[in-house]
Coordinates of C-alpha atoms in Angstrom, one line a residue:
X21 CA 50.4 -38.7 -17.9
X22 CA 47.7 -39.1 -15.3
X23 CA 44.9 -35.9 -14.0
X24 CA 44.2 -35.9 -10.7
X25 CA 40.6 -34.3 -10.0
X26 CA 38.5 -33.5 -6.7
X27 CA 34.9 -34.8 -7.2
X28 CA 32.2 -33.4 -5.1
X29 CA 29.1 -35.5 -4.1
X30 CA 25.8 -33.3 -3.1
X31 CA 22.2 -34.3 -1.3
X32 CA 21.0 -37.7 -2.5
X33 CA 24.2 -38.1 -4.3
X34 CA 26.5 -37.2 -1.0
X35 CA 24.0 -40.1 0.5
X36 CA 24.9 -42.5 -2.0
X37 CA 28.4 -42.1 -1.9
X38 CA 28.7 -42.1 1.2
X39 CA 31.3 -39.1 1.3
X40 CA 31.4 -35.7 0.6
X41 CA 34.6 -35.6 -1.7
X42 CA 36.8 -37.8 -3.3
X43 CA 39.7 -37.6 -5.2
X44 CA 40.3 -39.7 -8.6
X45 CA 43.3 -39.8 -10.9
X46 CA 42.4 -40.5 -14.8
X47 CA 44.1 -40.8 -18.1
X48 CA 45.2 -37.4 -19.9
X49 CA 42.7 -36.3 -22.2
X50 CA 39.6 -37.9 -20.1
X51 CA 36.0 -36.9 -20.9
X52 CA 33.4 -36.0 -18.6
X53 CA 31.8 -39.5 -20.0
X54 CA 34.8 -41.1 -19.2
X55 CA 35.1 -39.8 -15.3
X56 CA 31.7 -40.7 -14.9
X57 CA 31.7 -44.0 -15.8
X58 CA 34.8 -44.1 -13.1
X59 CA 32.9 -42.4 -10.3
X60 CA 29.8 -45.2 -11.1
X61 CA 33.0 -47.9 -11.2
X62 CA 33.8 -46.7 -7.7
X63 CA 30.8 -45.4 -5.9
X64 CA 28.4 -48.5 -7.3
X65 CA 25.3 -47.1 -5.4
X66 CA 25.5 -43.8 -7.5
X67 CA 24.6 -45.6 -10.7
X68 CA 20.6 -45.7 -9.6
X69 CA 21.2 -41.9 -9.9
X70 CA 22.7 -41.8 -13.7
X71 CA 19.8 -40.4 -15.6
X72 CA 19.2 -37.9 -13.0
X73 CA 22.5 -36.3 -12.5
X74 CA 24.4 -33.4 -13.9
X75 CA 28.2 -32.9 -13.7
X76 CA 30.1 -29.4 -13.0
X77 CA 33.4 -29.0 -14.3
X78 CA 34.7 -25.9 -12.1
X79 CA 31.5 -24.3 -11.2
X80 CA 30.1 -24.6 -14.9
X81 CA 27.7 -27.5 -16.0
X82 CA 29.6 -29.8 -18.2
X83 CA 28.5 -32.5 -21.1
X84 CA 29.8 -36.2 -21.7
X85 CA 31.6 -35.0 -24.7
X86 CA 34.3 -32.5 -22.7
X87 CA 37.6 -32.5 -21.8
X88 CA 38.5 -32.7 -18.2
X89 CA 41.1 -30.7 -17.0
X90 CA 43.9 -31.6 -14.1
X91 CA 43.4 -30.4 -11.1
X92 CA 39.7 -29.9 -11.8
X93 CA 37.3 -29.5 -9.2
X94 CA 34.0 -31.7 -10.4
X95 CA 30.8 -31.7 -8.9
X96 CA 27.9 -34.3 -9.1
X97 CA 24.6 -32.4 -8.6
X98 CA 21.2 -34.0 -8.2
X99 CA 18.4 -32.6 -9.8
X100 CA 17.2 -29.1 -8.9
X101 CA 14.6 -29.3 -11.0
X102 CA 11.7 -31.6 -12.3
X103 CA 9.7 -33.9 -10.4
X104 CA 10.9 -31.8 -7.3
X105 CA 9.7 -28.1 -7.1
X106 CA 13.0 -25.9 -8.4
X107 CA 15.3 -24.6 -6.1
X108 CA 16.1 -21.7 -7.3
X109 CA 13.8 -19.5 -9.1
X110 CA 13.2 -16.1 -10.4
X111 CA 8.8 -15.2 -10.6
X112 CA 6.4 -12.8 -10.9
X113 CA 4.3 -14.6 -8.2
X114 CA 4.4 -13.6 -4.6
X115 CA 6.7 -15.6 -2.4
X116 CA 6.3 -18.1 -0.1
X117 CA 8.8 -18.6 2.5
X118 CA 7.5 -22.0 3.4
X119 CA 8.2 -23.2 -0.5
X120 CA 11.8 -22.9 0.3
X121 CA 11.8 -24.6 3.1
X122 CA 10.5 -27.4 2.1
X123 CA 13.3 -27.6 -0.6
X124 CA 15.7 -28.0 2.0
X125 CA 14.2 -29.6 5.2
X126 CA 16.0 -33.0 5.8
X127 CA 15.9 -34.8 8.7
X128 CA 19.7 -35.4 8.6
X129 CA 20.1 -31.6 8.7
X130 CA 19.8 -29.7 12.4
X131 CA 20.3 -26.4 11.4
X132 CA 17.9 -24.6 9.1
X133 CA 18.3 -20.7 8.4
X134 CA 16.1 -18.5 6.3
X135 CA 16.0 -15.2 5.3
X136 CA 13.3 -12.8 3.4
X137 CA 14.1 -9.8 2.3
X138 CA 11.0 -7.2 2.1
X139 CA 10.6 -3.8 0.3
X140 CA 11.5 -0.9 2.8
X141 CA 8.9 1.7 3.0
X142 CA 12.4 4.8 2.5
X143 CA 15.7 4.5 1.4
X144 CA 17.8 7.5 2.5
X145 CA 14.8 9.3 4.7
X146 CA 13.0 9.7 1.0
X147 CA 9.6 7.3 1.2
X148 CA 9.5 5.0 -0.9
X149 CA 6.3 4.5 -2.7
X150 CA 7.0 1.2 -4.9
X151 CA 9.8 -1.2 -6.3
X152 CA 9.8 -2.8 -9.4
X153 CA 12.0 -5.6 -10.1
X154 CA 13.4 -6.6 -13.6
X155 CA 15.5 -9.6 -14.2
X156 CA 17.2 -11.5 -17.1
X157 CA 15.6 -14.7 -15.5
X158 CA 17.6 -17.6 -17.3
X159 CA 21.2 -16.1 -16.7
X160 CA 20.2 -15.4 -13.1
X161 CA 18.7 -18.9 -12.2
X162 CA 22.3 -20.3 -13.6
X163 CA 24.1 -18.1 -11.1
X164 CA 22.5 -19.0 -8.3
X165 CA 22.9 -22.7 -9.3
X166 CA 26.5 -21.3 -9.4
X167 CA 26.8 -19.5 -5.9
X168 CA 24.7 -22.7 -4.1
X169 CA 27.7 -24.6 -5.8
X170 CA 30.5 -22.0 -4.5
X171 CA 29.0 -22.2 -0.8
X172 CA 28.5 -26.2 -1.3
X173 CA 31.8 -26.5 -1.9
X174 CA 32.5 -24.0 1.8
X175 CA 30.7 -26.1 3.7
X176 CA 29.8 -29.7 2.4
X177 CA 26.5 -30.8 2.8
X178 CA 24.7 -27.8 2.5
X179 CA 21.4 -27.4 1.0
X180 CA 20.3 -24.1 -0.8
X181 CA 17.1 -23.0 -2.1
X182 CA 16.5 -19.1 -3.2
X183 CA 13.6 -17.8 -5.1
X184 CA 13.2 -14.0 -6.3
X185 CA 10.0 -11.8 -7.2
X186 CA 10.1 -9.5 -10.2
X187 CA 7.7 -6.9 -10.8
X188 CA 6.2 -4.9 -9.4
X189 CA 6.1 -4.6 -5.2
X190 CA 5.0 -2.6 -2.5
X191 CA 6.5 -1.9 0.8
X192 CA 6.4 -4.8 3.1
X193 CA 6.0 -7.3 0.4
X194 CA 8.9 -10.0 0.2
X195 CA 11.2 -9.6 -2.5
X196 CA 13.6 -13.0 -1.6
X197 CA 13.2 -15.8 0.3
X198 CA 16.2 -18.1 0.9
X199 CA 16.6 -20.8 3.1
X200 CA 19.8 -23.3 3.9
X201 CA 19.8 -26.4 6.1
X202 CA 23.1 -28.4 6.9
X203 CA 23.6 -30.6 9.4
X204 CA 25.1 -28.3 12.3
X205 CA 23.8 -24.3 12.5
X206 CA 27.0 -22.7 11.8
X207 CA 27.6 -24.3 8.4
X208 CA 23.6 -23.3 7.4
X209 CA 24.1 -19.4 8.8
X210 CA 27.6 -18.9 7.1
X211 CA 25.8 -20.7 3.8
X212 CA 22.8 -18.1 3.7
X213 CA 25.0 -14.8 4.3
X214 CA 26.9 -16.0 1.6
X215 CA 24.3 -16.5 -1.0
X216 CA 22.2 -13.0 -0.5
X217 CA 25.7 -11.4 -0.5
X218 CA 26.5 -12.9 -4.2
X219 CA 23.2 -12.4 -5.1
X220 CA 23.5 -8.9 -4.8
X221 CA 27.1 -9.1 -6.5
X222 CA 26.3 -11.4 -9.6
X223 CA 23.2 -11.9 -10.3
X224 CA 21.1 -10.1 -12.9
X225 CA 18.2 -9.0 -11.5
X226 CA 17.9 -5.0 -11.1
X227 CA 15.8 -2.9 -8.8
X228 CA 14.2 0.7 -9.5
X229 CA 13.2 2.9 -6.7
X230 CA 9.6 5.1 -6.6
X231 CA 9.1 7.8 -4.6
X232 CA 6.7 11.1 -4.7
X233 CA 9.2 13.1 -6.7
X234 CA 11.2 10.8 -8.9
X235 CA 12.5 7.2 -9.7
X236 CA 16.1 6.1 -9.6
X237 CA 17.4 2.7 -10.6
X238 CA 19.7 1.2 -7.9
X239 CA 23.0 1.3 -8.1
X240 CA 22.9 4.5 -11.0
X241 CA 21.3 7.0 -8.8
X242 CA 22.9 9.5 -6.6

């Protein structure tokens, strides 16, 4: 019996393949090895790109050694990391809106949206005096590999780069910065509502509020 899988092609590797998507049929009980080796069979120019790419097995990085299933959607995901800054990461530094930019500026891409998300100086009419930012830093930078690959998959071609401040911050200091590009606007504005709306949803970075007369950690106070 035969699988039959959607693979996904991303930045360089989109490039390369000369197509967004693809869809491949293998025998039953095929490995992530043994896709690849299909996908590098097929798409010739993507074999330059071996050593350098990773492989997601329904939004979840996979190995060579595991299983794939039918109907699986598979991604092939340049690096995000390395010789190229990150694109998504969690620090203590303060942020620079520009960094993420950069990330994502192509020239194939027209439409380029960013976003930066500052501390308010109140939250209810109480003034607020400082934030401070905690974050269980390796879990989160996975899911926002994760929700880059959901909105990826939305609109094809996207690029994503986030990065998030912890510690401690003042009003008017940023606490995100995230920018998309993709080739027309619309795709690059639905891309980046979508990502600060998951962030807020799934990822594990929590926020406490300071004011005169009290603290309150957001999302457990009243």
């Amino acid at each position: 019996m035969a699988l039959s899988v959607t693979v996904r092609f991303f930045a360089a590797a989109r490039e390369r393949a000369r197509t967004g998507s693809a869809r491949l049929s293998l025998a039953d009980g095929a490995t992530v090895a043994q896709l690849k080796a299909e996908v590098f069979s097929r798409f010739p120019a993507l074999k330059a790109l071996e050593q350098q790419l990773r492989v997601a097995v329904n939004e979840e990085f996979a190995d060579d050694t595991e299983p794939v299933p039918d109907g699986a959607d598979v991604a092939f995901i340049p690096p995000v990391a390395g010789g190229a800054p990150p694109l998504f990461t969690v620090t203590d530094a303060p942020l620079a809106l520009e960094a993420v930019v950069a990330n994502v500026q192509v020239a194939s891409h027209g439409g380029l949206v960013t976003f930066l998300g500052a501390v308010r100086n109140h939250t209810r009419g109480r003034p607020v005096t400082k934030l401070e930012y905690e974050a269980y830093a390796p879990m989160a930078v996975k899911q926002l590999e994760k929700i880059a690959l959901e909105a990826q998959a939305r609109w094809p071609g996207v690029l994503i780069s986030v990065s998030h401040r912890v510690g401690t911050l003042l009003p008017g200091e940023a606490a995100v910065a995230i920018a998309t590009s993709a080739p027309h606007r619309h795709d690059a504005f639905r891309a980046c509502e979508h990502v600060i709306d998951r962030l807020k949803q799934d990822v594990p970075i929590w926020k406490k509020e300071f004011f005169e007369d009290g603290e309150v950690w957001v999302g457990l106070g009243p």
